Short mmCIF file of N, CA and C in Angstrom, two decimals:
data_model
loop_
_atom_site.label_atom_id
_atom_site.label_comp_id
_atom_site.label_asym_id
_atom_site.label_seq_id
_atom_site.Cartn_x
_atom_site.Cartn_y
_atom_site.Cartn_z
N MET L 144 -31.05 -5.55 -21.12
CA MET L 144 -29.58 -5.31 -20.84
C MET L 144 -29.12 -3.85 -21.34
N SER L 145 -28.27 -3.19 -20.99
CA SER L 145 -27.94 -1.83 -21.44
C SER L 145 -26.96 -2.00 -22.47
N SER L 146 -26.71 -0.88 -23.16
CA SER L 146 -25.94 -0.90 -24.47
C SER L 146 -24.26 -1.21 -23.82
N ILE L 147 -24.17 -0.65 -22.55
CA ILE L 147 -22.92 -0.59 -21.91
C ILE L 147 -22.56 -2.29 -21.59
N ALA L 148 -23.44 -2.91 -21.15
CA ALA L 148 -23.15 -4.13 -20.75
C ALA L 148 -23.01 -5.26 -22.08
N ALA L 149 -23.59 -4.82 -23.30
CA ALA L 149 -23.57 -5.33 -24.38
C ALA L 149 -22.23 -5.12 -25.21
N SER L 150 -21.46 -4.31 -24.69
CA SER L 150 -20.16 -3.99 -25.68
C SER L 150 -19.03 -4.11 -24.62
N PRO L 151 -18.16 -5.26 -24.89
CA PRO L 151 -17.09 -5.27 -24.07
C PRO L 151 -16.10 -4.38 -24.46
N GLY L 152 -16.13 -4.04 -25.65
CA GLY L 152 -15.14 -2.80 -25.91
C GLY L 152 -15.15 -1.46 -24.93
N ILE L 153 -16.41 -1.23 -24.94
CA ILE L 153 -16.71 -0.22 -23.97
C ILE L 153 -16.23 -0.59 -22.68
N SER L 154 -16.50 -1.60 -22.31
CA SER L 154 -16.44 -1.92 -20.75
C SER L 154 -14.67 -1.69 -20.69
N GLY L 155 -14.07 -2.55 -21.51
CA GLY L 155 -12.43 -2.39 -21.61
C GLY L 155 -11.97 -1.08 -21.69
N THR L 156 -12.44 -0.26 -22.49
CA THR L 156 -11.93 1.23 -22.72
C THR L 156 -12.39 2.01 -21.35
N ALA L 157 -13.48 1.65 -20.75
CA ALA L 157 -13.90 2.50 -19.61
C ALA L 157 -13.04 2.07 -18.50
N SER L 158 -12.55 0.84 -18.26
CA SER L 158 -11.71 0.52 -17.36
C SER L 158 -10.20 0.89 -17.53
N ALA L 159 -9.87 1.15 -18.65
CA ALA L 159 -8.62 1.55 -18.86
C ALA L 159 -8.62 3.31 -18.56
N LEU L 160 -9.56 3.86 -19.15
CA LEU L 160 -9.69 5.27 -18.98
C LEU L 160 -9.93 5.69 -17.46
N ARG L 161 -10.68 4.78 -16.79
CA ARG L 161 -10.85 5.04 -15.18
C ARG L 161 -9.68 4.98 -14.55
N ARG L 162 -8.81 3.96 -14.77
CA ARG L 162 -7.36 4.07 -14.10
C ARG L 162 -6.56 5.01 -14.83
N LEU L 163 -6.49 5.53 -15.98
CA LEU L 163 -5.82 6.71 -16.33
C LEU L 163 -6.11 8.28 -15.65
N TYR L 164 -7.53 8.11 -15.43
CA TYR L 164 -8.47 9.42 -15.00
C TYR L 164 -7.71 9.73 -13.59
N PHE L 165 -7.64 8.30 -12.83
CA PHE L 165 -7.35 8.53 -11.24
C PHE L 165 -5.75 8.86 -11.42
N VAL L 166 -4.90 8.69 -12.13
CA VAL L 166 -3.51 8.82 -12.43
C VAL L 166 -3.41 10.32 -12.79
N ARG L 167 -4.15 10.71 -13.70
CA ARG L 167 -4.55 12.22 -14.07
C ARG L 167 -4.58 13.16 -13.02
N PHE L 168 -5.64 12.71 -12.24
CA PHE L 168 -5.86 13.62 -11.10
C PHE L 168 -4.88 13.61 -10.02
N ALA L 169 -4.27 12.58 -9.64
CA ALA L 169 -2.99 12.57 -8.78
C ALA L 169 -2.01 13.56 -9.20
N PHE L 170 -1.93 13.36 -10.44
CA PHE L 170 -0.61 14.11 -11.09
C PHE L 170 -0.93 15.49 -11.07
N ALA L 171 -2.24 15.94 -11.35
CA ALA L 171 -2.66 17.27 -11.34
C ALA L 171 -2.48 17.94 -10.12
N ILE L 172 -2.83 17.20 -9.24
CA ILE L 172 -3.01 17.69 -7.67
C ILE L 172 -1.44 18.04 -7.13
N VAL L 173 -0.58 16.93 -7.44
CA VAL L 173 0.95 17.40 -6.85
C VAL L 173 1.33 18.10 -7.91
N TRP L 174 1.15 18.12 -9.25
CA TRP L 174 1.86 19.14 -9.94
C TRP L 174 1.47 20.75 -9.56
N ALA L 175 0.25 20.95 -9.10
CA ALA L 175 -0.33 22.09 -8.76
C ALA L 175 0.20 22.54 -7.74
N LEU L 176 0.18 21.77 -6.55
CA LEU L 176 1.01 22.13 -4.91
C LEU L 176 2.51 22.47 -5.34
N ALA L 177 3.25 21.66 -6.23
CA ALA L 177 4.53 21.95 -6.56
C ALA L 177 4.70 23.27 -7.28
N MET L 178 3.93 23.42 -8.22
CA MET L 178 4.02 24.85 -9.13
C MET L 178 3.71 25.96 -8.21
N PHE L 179 2.54 25.86 -7.01
CA PHE L 179 2.40 27.27 -6.44
C PHE L 179 3.68 27.61 -5.55
N THR L 180 4.35 26.73 -5.29
CA THR L 180 5.64 27.02 -4.47
C THR L 180 6.91 27.86 -5.41
N THR L 181 6.37 27.96 -6.60
CA THR L 181 7.22 28.79 -7.36
C THR L 181 6.66 29.53 -8.59
N ALA L 182 5.50 29.80 -8.43
CA ALA L 182 4.67 30.50 -9.32
C ALA L 182 5.28 31.92 -9.50
N SER L 183 5.78 32.38 -8.71
CA SER L 183 6.04 33.89 -8.72
C SER L 183 7.20 34.08 -9.64
N ASN L 184 8.08 33.08 -9.92
CA ASN L 184 9.41 33.27 -10.85
C ASN L 184 9.52 32.07 -11.61
N LEU L 185 10.39 32.38 -12.80
CA LEU L 185 10.74 31.25 -13.73
C LEU L 185 12.08 30.49 -13.22
N GLY L 186 12.11 30.23 -12.26
CA GLY L 186 13.35 29.26 -11.82
C GLY L 186 13.51 27.87 -12.52
N PRO L 187 14.49 27.20 -12.09
CA PRO L 187 14.72 25.80 -12.92
C PRO L 187 13.53 24.94 -12.39
N LEU L 188 13.07 25.00 -11.11
CA LEU L 188 11.98 24.06 -10.74
C LEU L 188 10.56 24.39 -11.56
N ALA L 189 10.39 25.80 -11.72
CA ALA L 189 9.31 26.27 -12.68
C ALA L 189 9.24 25.72 -14.07
N VAL L 190 10.35 25.89 -14.68
CA VAL L 190 10.42 25.55 -15.97
C VAL L 190 10.49 24.20 -16.14
N THR L 191 10.73 23.47 -15.36
CA THR L 191 10.92 22.21 -15.12
C THR L 191 9.24 21.34 -15.17
N LEU L 192 8.65 21.90 -14.31
CA LEU L 192 7.25 21.91 -14.16
C LEU L 192 6.38 22.16 -15.27
N LEU L 193 6.73 23.58 -15.76
CA LEU L 193 5.88 23.78 -16.93
C LEU L 193 6.09 23.00 -18.37
N VAL L 194 7.18 22.63 -18.42
CA VAL L 194 7.62 21.73 -19.59
C VAL L 194 6.98 20.22 -19.38
N LEU L 195 7.07 19.73 -18.00
CA LEU L 195 6.64 18.44 -17.58
C LEU L 195 5.14 18.30 -17.90
N TYR L 196 4.44 19.26 -17.61
CA TYR L 196 2.87 19.09 -17.51
C TYR L 196 2.27 18.57 -19.11
N PRO L 197 2.67 19.40 -20.00
CA PRO L 197 2.36 19.03 -21.33
C PRO L 197 2.77 17.58 -21.87
N LEU L 198 4.13 17.43 -21.37
CA LEU L 198 4.90 16.06 -21.77
C LEU L 198 4.08 15.00 -21.12
N PHE L 199 3.37 15.20 -19.97
CA PHE L 199 2.54 14.20 -19.06
C PHE L 199 1.12 14.06 -19.97
N ASP L 200 0.57 15.03 -20.29
CA ASP L 200 -0.53 15.09 -21.27
C ASP L 200 -0.23 14.45 -22.39
N VAL L 201 0.83 14.54 -23.02
CA VAL L 201 1.35 13.51 -24.33
C VAL L 201 1.28 12.02 -23.98
N ALA L 202 2.07 11.78 -22.72
CA ALA L 202 1.74 10.28 -22.35
C ALA L 202 0.51 9.86 -22.19
N ALA L 203 -0.42 10.70 -21.53
CA ALA L 203 -1.74 10.24 -21.11
C ALA L 203 -2.71 9.98 -22.27
N ALA L 204 -2.14 11.11 -23.25
CA ALA L 204 -2.94 10.71 -24.54
C ALA L 204 -2.55 9.59 -25.34
N VAL L 205 -1.45 9.11 -25.27
CA VAL L 205 -0.80 8.13 -25.96
C VAL L 205 -1.76 6.57 -25.38
N ILE L 206 -1.75 6.51 -24.06
CA ILE L 206 -2.14 5.58 -23.21
C ILE L 206 -3.83 5.69 -23.44
N ASP L 207 -4.39 6.83 -23.61
CA ASP L 207 -5.96 7.02 -23.89
C ASP L 207 -5.99 6.46 -25.28
N ALA L 208 -5.38 6.88 -26.39
CA ALA L 208 -5.49 6.64 -27.94
C ALA L 208 -5.13 4.85 -27.87
N ARG L 209 -4.46 4.29 -27.29
CA ARG L 209 -4.36 2.79 -27.27
C ARG L 209 -5.52 2.37 -26.65
N ALA L 210 -5.91 2.58 -25.69
CA ALA L 210 -7.43 2.19 -24.76
C ALA L 210 -8.52 2.31 -25.78
N SER L 211 -8.47 3.43 -26.41
CA SER L 211 -9.78 3.71 -27.13
C SER L 211 -9.87 3.27 -28.57
N ARG L 212 -9.05 2.35 -29.15
CA ARG L 212 -9.12 1.92 -30.48
C ARG L 212 -10.33 1.07 -30.56
N ALA L 213 -10.68 0.35 -29.49
CA ALA L 213 -11.83 -0.54 -29.66
C ALA L 213 -13.06 0.15 -29.84
N THR L 214 -13.36 1.50 -29.43
CA THR L 214 -14.50 2.03 -29.34
C THR L 214 -14.65 3.05 -30.22
N GLY L 215 -13.58 3.55 -31.09
CA GLY L 215 -13.61 4.77 -31.72
C GLY L 215 -12.13 5.16 -32.54
N SER L 216 -12.25 6.10 -33.45
CA SER L 216 -11.00 6.50 -33.83
C SER L 216 -10.32 7.46 -32.71
N PRO L 217 -9.27 7.21 -32.41
CA PRO L 217 -8.27 8.21 -31.68
C PRO L 217 -7.85 9.39 -32.51
N ALA L 218 -8.30 9.78 -33.44
CA ALA L 218 -7.61 10.77 -34.45
C ALA L 218 -7.55 12.04 -33.58
N LEU L 219 -8.49 12.39 -32.80
CA LEU L 219 -8.38 13.84 -32.09
C LEU L 219 -7.29 13.56 -30.92
N LEU L 220 -7.00 12.41 -30.41
CA LEU L 220 -5.96 12.00 -29.49
C LEU L 220 -4.71 12.28 -29.98
N TYR L 221 -4.42 12.13 -31.29
CA TYR L 221 -3.24 12.04 -32.04
C TYR L 221 -3.16 13.68 -32.13
N VAL L 222 -4.10 14.46 -32.40
CA VAL L 222 -4.00 15.81 -32.36
C VAL L 222 -3.73 16.42 -31.12
N ASN L 223 -4.33 15.82 -29.92
CA ASN L 223 -3.83 16.49 -28.72
C ASN L 223 -2.39 15.96 -28.48
N ILE L 224 -1.76 14.92 -28.89
CA ILE L 224 -0.33 14.49 -28.65
C ILE L 224 0.62 15.44 -29.42
N ALA L 225 0.07 15.84 -30.49
CA ALA L 225 0.94 16.68 -31.35
C ALA L 225 0.88 18.26 -30.92
N VAL L 226 0.00 18.53 -30.42
CA VAL L 226 -0.37 19.76 -29.82
C VAL L 226 0.53 19.90 -28.53
N SER L 227 0.45 18.89 -27.70
CA SER L 227 1.05 19.02 -26.32
C SER L 227 2.75 18.90 -26.66
N LEU L 228 3.12 17.99 -27.71
CA LEU L 228 4.54 18.08 -27.92
C LEU L 228 5.17 19.53 -28.12
N ILE L 229 4.60 19.92 -29.06
CA ILE L 229 4.89 21.57 -29.62
C ILE L 229 4.67 22.37 -28.57
N THR L 230 3.46 22.34 -27.42
CA THR L 230 3.32 23.16 -26.40
C THR L 230 4.73 23.04 -25.51
N ALA L 231 5.07 21.75 -25.00
CA ALA L 231 6.41 21.38 -24.44
C ALA L 231 7.42 22.20 -24.75
N ILE L 232 7.85 22.16 -26.22
CA ILE L 232 9.07 22.91 -26.70
C ILE L 232 8.53 24.29 -26.67
N GLY L 233 7.21 24.73 -26.98
CA GLY L 233 7.11 26.24 -26.92
C GLY L 233 7.06 26.96 -25.77
N VAL L 234 6.83 26.07 -24.86
CA VAL L 234 6.93 26.49 -23.09
C VAL L 234 8.26 26.67 -22.83
N ALA L 235 9.08 25.67 -23.21
CA ALA L 235 10.73 26.06 -22.78
C ALA L 235 11.32 27.01 -23.71
N ILE L 236 10.78 27.10 -24.76
CA ILE L 236 11.46 28.39 -25.41
C ILE L 236 10.69 29.74 -24.85
N ALA L 237 9.43 29.49 -24.56
CA ALA L 237 9.13 30.94 -23.89
C ALA L 237 9.46 31.37 -22.47
N CYS L 238 9.95 30.12 -21.77
CA CYS L 238 10.51 30.50 -20.56
C CYS L 238 11.70 31.46 -20.64
N ALA L 239 12.34 31.50 -21.84
CA ALA L 239 13.61 32.61 -21.83
C ALA L 239 12.96 33.96 -22.12
N SER L 240 11.77 33.79 -22.28
CA SER L 240 11.27 35.37 -22.63
C SER L 240 10.66 35.95 -21.35
N GLY L 241 10.20 35.32 -20.44
CA GLY L 241 9.61 35.78 -19.12
C GLY L 241 8.09 34.92 -19.18
N ILE L 242 7.49 35.29 -18.00
CA ILE L 242 5.90 34.82 -17.81
C ILE L 242 5.12 35.08 -18.77
N PRO L 243 5.04 36.27 -19.26
CA PRO L 243 3.79 36.81 -20.28
C PRO L 243 4.24 35.95 -21.50
N ALA L 244 5.36 35.42 -21.96
CA ALA L 244 5.38 34.66 -23.04
C ALA L 244 4.85 33.15 -22.40
N VAL L 245 5.14 32.71 -21.39
CA VAL L 245 4.71 31.36 -21.08
C VAL L 245 2.99 31.26 -21.04
N LEU L 246 2.67 32.41 -20.35
CA LEU L 246 1.32 32.37 -20.26
C LEU L 246 0.57 32.37 -21.57
N ARG L 247 0.99 33.02 -22.72
CA ARG L 247 0.63 33.02 -23.94
C ARG L 247 0.69 31.55 -24.48
N VAL L 248 1.70 31.20 -24.40
CA VAL L 248 1.72 29.60 -24.85
C VAL L 248 0.74 28.72 -24.16
N TRP L 249 0.92 28.85 -22.93
CA TRP L 249 0.12 27.80 -22.02
C TRP L 249 -1.49 28.38 -22.36
N GLY L 250 -1.88 29.35 -22.73
CA GLY L 250 -3.25 29.74 -22.82
C GLY L 250 -3.67 29.21 -24.28
N ALA L 251 -2.84 29.24 -25.21
CA ALA L 251 -3.10 28.88 -26.75
C ALA L 251 -3.32 27.12 -26.53
N TRP L 252 -2.45 26.61 -25.63
CA TRP L 252 -2.40 25.09 -25.49
C TRP L 252 -3.74 25.02 -24.64
N ALA L 253 -4.20 25.50 -23.54
CA ALA L 253 -5.45 25.28 -22.88
C ALA L 253 -6.71 25.38 -23.75
N VAL L 254 -6.75 26.40 -24.69
CA VAL L 254 -7.49 26.56 -25.36
C VAL L 254 -7.88 25.22 -26.49
N VAL L 255 -6.85 24.89 -27.18
CA VAL L 255 -6.86 23.72 -28.26
C VAL L 255 -7.21 22.45 -27.40
N ALA L 256 -6.32 22.11 -26.53
CA ALA L 256 -6.30 21.00 -25.74
C ALA L 256 -7.79 20.98 -24.96
N GLY L 257 -8.29 21.94 -24.50
CA GLY L 257 -9.93 22.02 -23.97
C GLY L 257 -10.99 21.65 -25.22
N LEU L 258 -10.61 22.32 -26.40
CA LEU L 258 -11.64 21.91 -27.53
C LEU L 258 -11.29 20.60 -27.94
N VAL L 259 -10.12 19.85 -27.90
CA VAL L 259 -10.16 18.54 -28.23
C VAL L 259 -10.86 17.54 -27.08
N GLN L 260 -10.70 17.76 -25.79
CA GLN L 260 -11.11 17.27 -24.64
C GLN L 260 -12.59 17.45 -24.69
N LEU L 261 -13.18 18.55 -25.06
CA LEU L 261 -14.72 18.77 -25.14
C LEU L 261 -15.28 17.88 -26.28
N ILE L 262 -14.64 17.66 -27.28
CA ILE L 262 -15.15 16.95 -28.52
C ILE L 262 -15.09 15.58 -28.53
N VAL L 263 -13.92 15.19 -27.60
CA VAL L 263 -13.65 13.72 -27.27
C VAL L 263 -14.96 13.45 -26.48
N GLY L 264 -15.01 14.15 -25.39
CA GLY L 264 -16.14 13.95 -24.35
C GLY L 264 -17.40 13.57 -24.95
N VAL L 265 -17.73 14.37 -26.11
CA VAL L 265 -19.05 14.58 -26.48
C VAL L 265 -19.13 13.16 -27.29
N THR L 266 -18.05 12.62 -28.25
CA THR L 266 -18.04 11.68 -28.89
C THR L 266 -18.14 10.31 -28.01
N ARG L 267 -17.77 10.30 -26.83
CA ARG L 267 -17.76 9.22 -26.01
C ARG L 267 -18.78 9.23 -24.84
N ARG L 268 -19.89 9.95 -25.15
CA ARG L 268 -21.10 10.21 -24.21
C ARG L 268 -21.52 8.93 -24.00
N LYS L 269 -21.87 7.98 -25.02
CA LYS L 269 -22.42 6.68 -24.80
C LYS L 269 -21.75 5.71 -23.52
N MET L 270 -20.65 5.92 -23.53
CA MET L 270 -19.66 5.21 -22.60
C MET L 270 -20.11 5.56 -21.16
N GLY L 271 -20.46 6.86 -20.85
CA GLY L 271 -20.76 7.37 -19.61
C GLY L 271 -19.55 8.08 -18.86
N GLY L 272 -19.87 8.77 -17.90
CA GLY L 272 -18.73 9.57 -17.26
C GLY L 272 -18.16 10.50 -18.00
N GLN L 273 -18.78 11.04 -18.73
CA GLN L 273 -17.95 12.10 -19.93
C GLN L 273 -18.43 13.49 -19.73
N TRP L 274 -19.44 13.65 -19.16
CA TRP L 274 -19.93 14.88 -18.80
C TRP L 274 -18.86 15.98 -18.03
N PRO L 275 -18.22 15.20 -17.01
CA PRO L 275 -17.09 16.16 -16.31
C PRO L 275 -16.05 16.39 -17.31
N MET L 276 -15.79 15.23 -18.22
CA MET L 276 -14.85 15.57 -19.27
C MET L 276 -15.18 16.68 -20.35
N ILE L 277 -16.42 16.84 -20.60
CA ILE L 277 -16.99 18.10 -21.49
C ILE L 277 -16.99 19.18 -20.81
N ILE L 278 -17.25 19.15 -19.70
CA ILE L 278 -17.28 20.56 -18.77
C ILE L 278 -15.95 21.20 -18.70
N SER L 279 -15.08 20.09 -18.16
CA SER L 279 -13.70 20.33 -18.02
C SER L 279 -13.16 20.88 -19.56
N GLY L 280 -13.21 20.36 -20.66
CA GLY L 280 -12.91 20.90 -21.99
C GLY L 280 -13.32 22.41 -22.20
N GLY L 281 -14.63 22.90 -21.72
CA GLY L 281 -15.15 24.09 -22.14
C GLY L 281 -14.35 24.83 -21.05
N ILE L 282 -14.35 24.61 -19.67
CA ILE L 282 -13.62 25.23 -19.04
C ILE L 282 -12.13 25.69 -19.38
N SER L 283 -11.56 24.62 -19.75
CA SER L 283 -10.09 24.77 -20.44
C SER L 283 -10.30 25.94 -21.50
N VAL L 284 -10.78 25.83 -22.26
CA VAL L 284 -11.02 26.95 -23.30
C VAL L 284 -11.44 28.23 -22.84
N LEU L 285 -12.07 28.58 -21.63
CA LEU L 285 -12.09 29.78 -21.03
C LEU L 285 -11.01 30.17 -20.26
N ALA L 286 -10.41 29.23 -19.55
CA ALA L 286 -9.33 29.55 -18.92
C ALA L 286 -7.85 29.96 -19.98
N GLY L 287 -7.89 29.13 -21.05
CA GLY L 287 -6.86 29.64 -21.85
C GLY L 287 -6.86 31.09 -22.34
N ALA L 288 -7.95 31.47 -22.72
CA ALA L 288 -8.28 32.48 -22.80
C ALA L 288 -8.08 33.68 -21.99
N SER L 289 -8.26 33.40 -20.83
CA SER L 289 -7.71 34.29 -19.64
C SER L 289 -6.35 34.36 -19.33
N PHE L 290 -5.81 33.06 -19.65
CA PHE L 290 -4.26 33.22 -19.58
C PHE L 290 -3.44 34.03 -20.76
N ILE L 291 -3.96 34.11 -21.92
CA ILE L 291 -3.58 34.87 -22.77
C ILE L 291 -3.98 36.40 -22.43
N LEU L 292 -4.93 36.79 -22.08
CA LEU L 292 -5.33 38.17 -21.36
C LEU L 292 -4.57 38.35 -20.24
N GLY L 293 -4.51 37.61 -19.15
CA GLY L 293 -3.52 37.65 -18.02
C GLY L 293 -2.24 38.03 -18.53
N ALA L 294 -1.34 37.75 -19.53
CA ALA L 294 -0.19 37.82 -19.87
C ALA L 294 0.10 39.26 -20.11
N SER L 295 -1.05 40.07 -20.35
CA SER L 295 -0.48 41.61 -20.40
C SER L 295 -0.88 42.48 -19.17
N ALA L 296 -0.99 41.45 -18.17
CA ALA L 296 -1.18 42.35 -16.71
C ALA L 296 -0.06 42.75 -16.12
N ALA L 297 -0.13 44.04 -15.30
CA ALA L 297 1.04 44.57 -14.98
C ALA L 297 2.08 43.99 -14.09
N ASN L 298 1.86 42.77 -13.43
CA ASN L 298 2.72 41.80 -13.02
C ASN L 298 2.20 40.39 -13.12
N PRO L 299 2.19 39.83 -14.15
CA PRO L 299 1.72 38.44 -14.21
C PRO L 299 2.54 37.47 -13.61
N THR L 300 1.79 36.36 -13.17
CA THR L 300 2.35 35.36 -12.52
C THR L 300 2.02 34.08 -12.73
N LEU L 301 2.50 33.00 -12.63
CA LEU L 301 2.15 31.43 -13.05
C LEU L 301 0.85 30.83 -11.99
N THR L 302 0.42 31.41 -11.19
CA THR L 302 -0.14 31.25 -10.04
C THR L 302 -1.79 30.54 -11.07
N SER L 303 -2.13 31.35 -11.86
CA SER L 303 -3.46 30.99 -12.58
C SER L 303 -2.94 29.64 -13.06
N ALA L 304 -1.79 29.58 -13.76
CA ALA L 304 -1.63 28.21 -14.58
C ALA L 304 -1.45 26.90 -13.52
N ALA L 305 -1.12 27.18 -12.32
CA ALA L 305 -0.88 26.36 -11.22
C ALA L 305 -2.36 26.00 -10.65
N GLY L 306 -3.37 26.91 -10.59
CA GLY L 306 -4.59 26.77 -10.02
C GLY L 306 -5.41 26.24 -11.36
N TYR L 307 -4.94 26.10 -12.61
CA TYR L 307 -5.80 25.68 -13.59
C TYR L 307 -5.90 23.81 -13.52
N ALA L 308 -4.78 23.50 -13.09
CA ALA L 308 -4.73 22.03 -12.99
C ALA L 308 -5.62 21.53 -11.87
N ILE L 309 -5.89 22.28 -10.74
CA ILE L 309 -6.60 21.68 -9.84
C ILE L 309 -8.04 21.22 -10.18
N PRO L 310 -8.83 22.12 -10.72
CA PRO L 310 -10.36 21.97 -11.45
C PRO L 310 -10.00 20.83 -12.41
N GLY L 311 -8.98 20.67 -13.31
CA GLY L 311 -8.99 19.76 -14.13
C GLY L 311 -8.71 18.24 -13.68
N GLY L 312 -7.89 18.16 -12.48
CA GLY L 312 -7.69 17.00 -11.69
C GLY L 312 -9.11 16.80 -11.10
N ILE L 313 -9.65 17.46 -10.64
CA ILE L 313 -10.90 17.17 -10.08
C ILE L 313 -12.03 16.61 -11.05
N PHE L 314 -12.27 17.39 -12.13
CA PHE L 314 -12.93 16.41 -13.41
C PHE L 314 -12.33 15.23 -13.83
N PHE L 315 -11.18 14.90 -13.86
CA PHE L 315 -10.72 13.69 -13.67
C PHE L 315 -11.15 12.59 -12.86
N LEU L 316 -11.14 13.09 -11.65
CA LEU L 316 -11.51 12.21 -10.40
C LEU L 316 -13.01 11.92 -10.49
N ILE L 317 -13.89 12.97 -10.89
CA ILE L 317 -15.14 12.73 -11.04
C ILE L 317 -15.59 11.74 -12.07
N SER L 318 -14.87 12.06 -13.26
CA SER L 318 -15.18 11.18 -14.51
C SER L 318 -14.91 9.63 -14.18
N ALA L 319 -13.75 9.45 -13.47
CA ALA L 319 -12.94 8.30 -13.05
C ALA L 319 -14.10 7.41 -12.30
N ILE L 320 -14.65 8.14 -11.31
CA ILE L 320 -15.60 7.53 -10.28
C ILE L 320 -16.91 7.09 -11.18
N ARG L 321 -17.32 8.18 -12.05
CA ARG L 321 -18.47 7.86 -12.90
C ARG L 321 -18.33 6.58 -14.04
N LEU L 322 -16.88 6.39 -14.31
CA LEU L 322 -16.82 5.41 -15.34
C LEU L 322 -16.67 4.25 -14.63
N GLY L 323 -16.81 4.02 -13.38
CA GLY L 323 -16.94 2.94 -12.64
C GLY L 323 -18.00 2.01 -13.20
N ARG L 324 -19.36 2.24 -13.53
CA ARG L 324 -20.43 1.49 -13.78
C ARG L 324 -19.98 1.20 -15.12
N ALA L 325 -19.50 1.83 -16.09
CA ALA L 325 -19.23 1.11 -17.47
C ALA L 325 -17.87 0.15 -17.36
N ALA L 326 -17.19 0.58 -16.57
CA ALA L 326 -15.98 -0.51 -16.51
C ALA L 326 -16.13 -1.82 -16.11
N LYS L 327 -17.55 -1.97 -15.27
CA LYS L 327 -17.89 -3.16 -14.77
C LYS L 327 -18.96 -3.93 -15.53
N GLY L 328 -19.22 -3.11 -16.77
CA GLY L 328 -20.20 -3.62 -17.66
C GLY L 328 -21.37 -3.63 -17.16
N ASN L 329 -21.79 -2.59 -16.37
CA ASN L 329 -23.46 -2.52 -15.92
C ASN L 329 -23.87 -1.24 -16.47
#
C-alpha cells in the first residue's frame, strides 16, 4: 500500500487541489488572452484585469488553505493571501503612474508569490503532482526579476505580464493531471 493510499487527508487535499488547479488553468488562459488585447496601454480594461489577477490569487489561496488544513500548515498560503491583497492595491495605485510602475509592483509580486509557491510545492512533494508547481515557482521568481528590469526599458508594455500567466496556467494544468492519482488514493 502506498503512503498516498494510506492517508485519506492527502487524497481529499489532492482532489480539492486538482479541481482548484483546473480552474486556475482556465482563468490564467482567459485572463492572458484578454490582457493581450490591451497590453499596450493602461485603459480601464487593463487596469481591471491587472487588479483582478492578484485578487483571483487571493481567492485561490483561501480555497487552497482550507483544503490543505488536513495535510499541513497553511501558514505560507496566508502569507500569499496577504501579499496578493497588497499587490492588488499596489497595482491599482501604480496604474496611475504608468506601465513601468505597474511592472515593478507586478515583478515584486511575482518574486514573492513564486518563492511561496516553490516552498509550498516542496513541502507537498509526498502528495505528488508538485514538481510543476516547484518549477513554476522558480520561473515566477525569474519572471518577476525580468518585469522589474523591463520596467526600465525605453517603451515598456504589459505583454510580458500577459505572457507570464500562460506558462503558469499550463503548470497548474500539468499539476492537476498529475494529482489525479493522489486524488483517487492510488
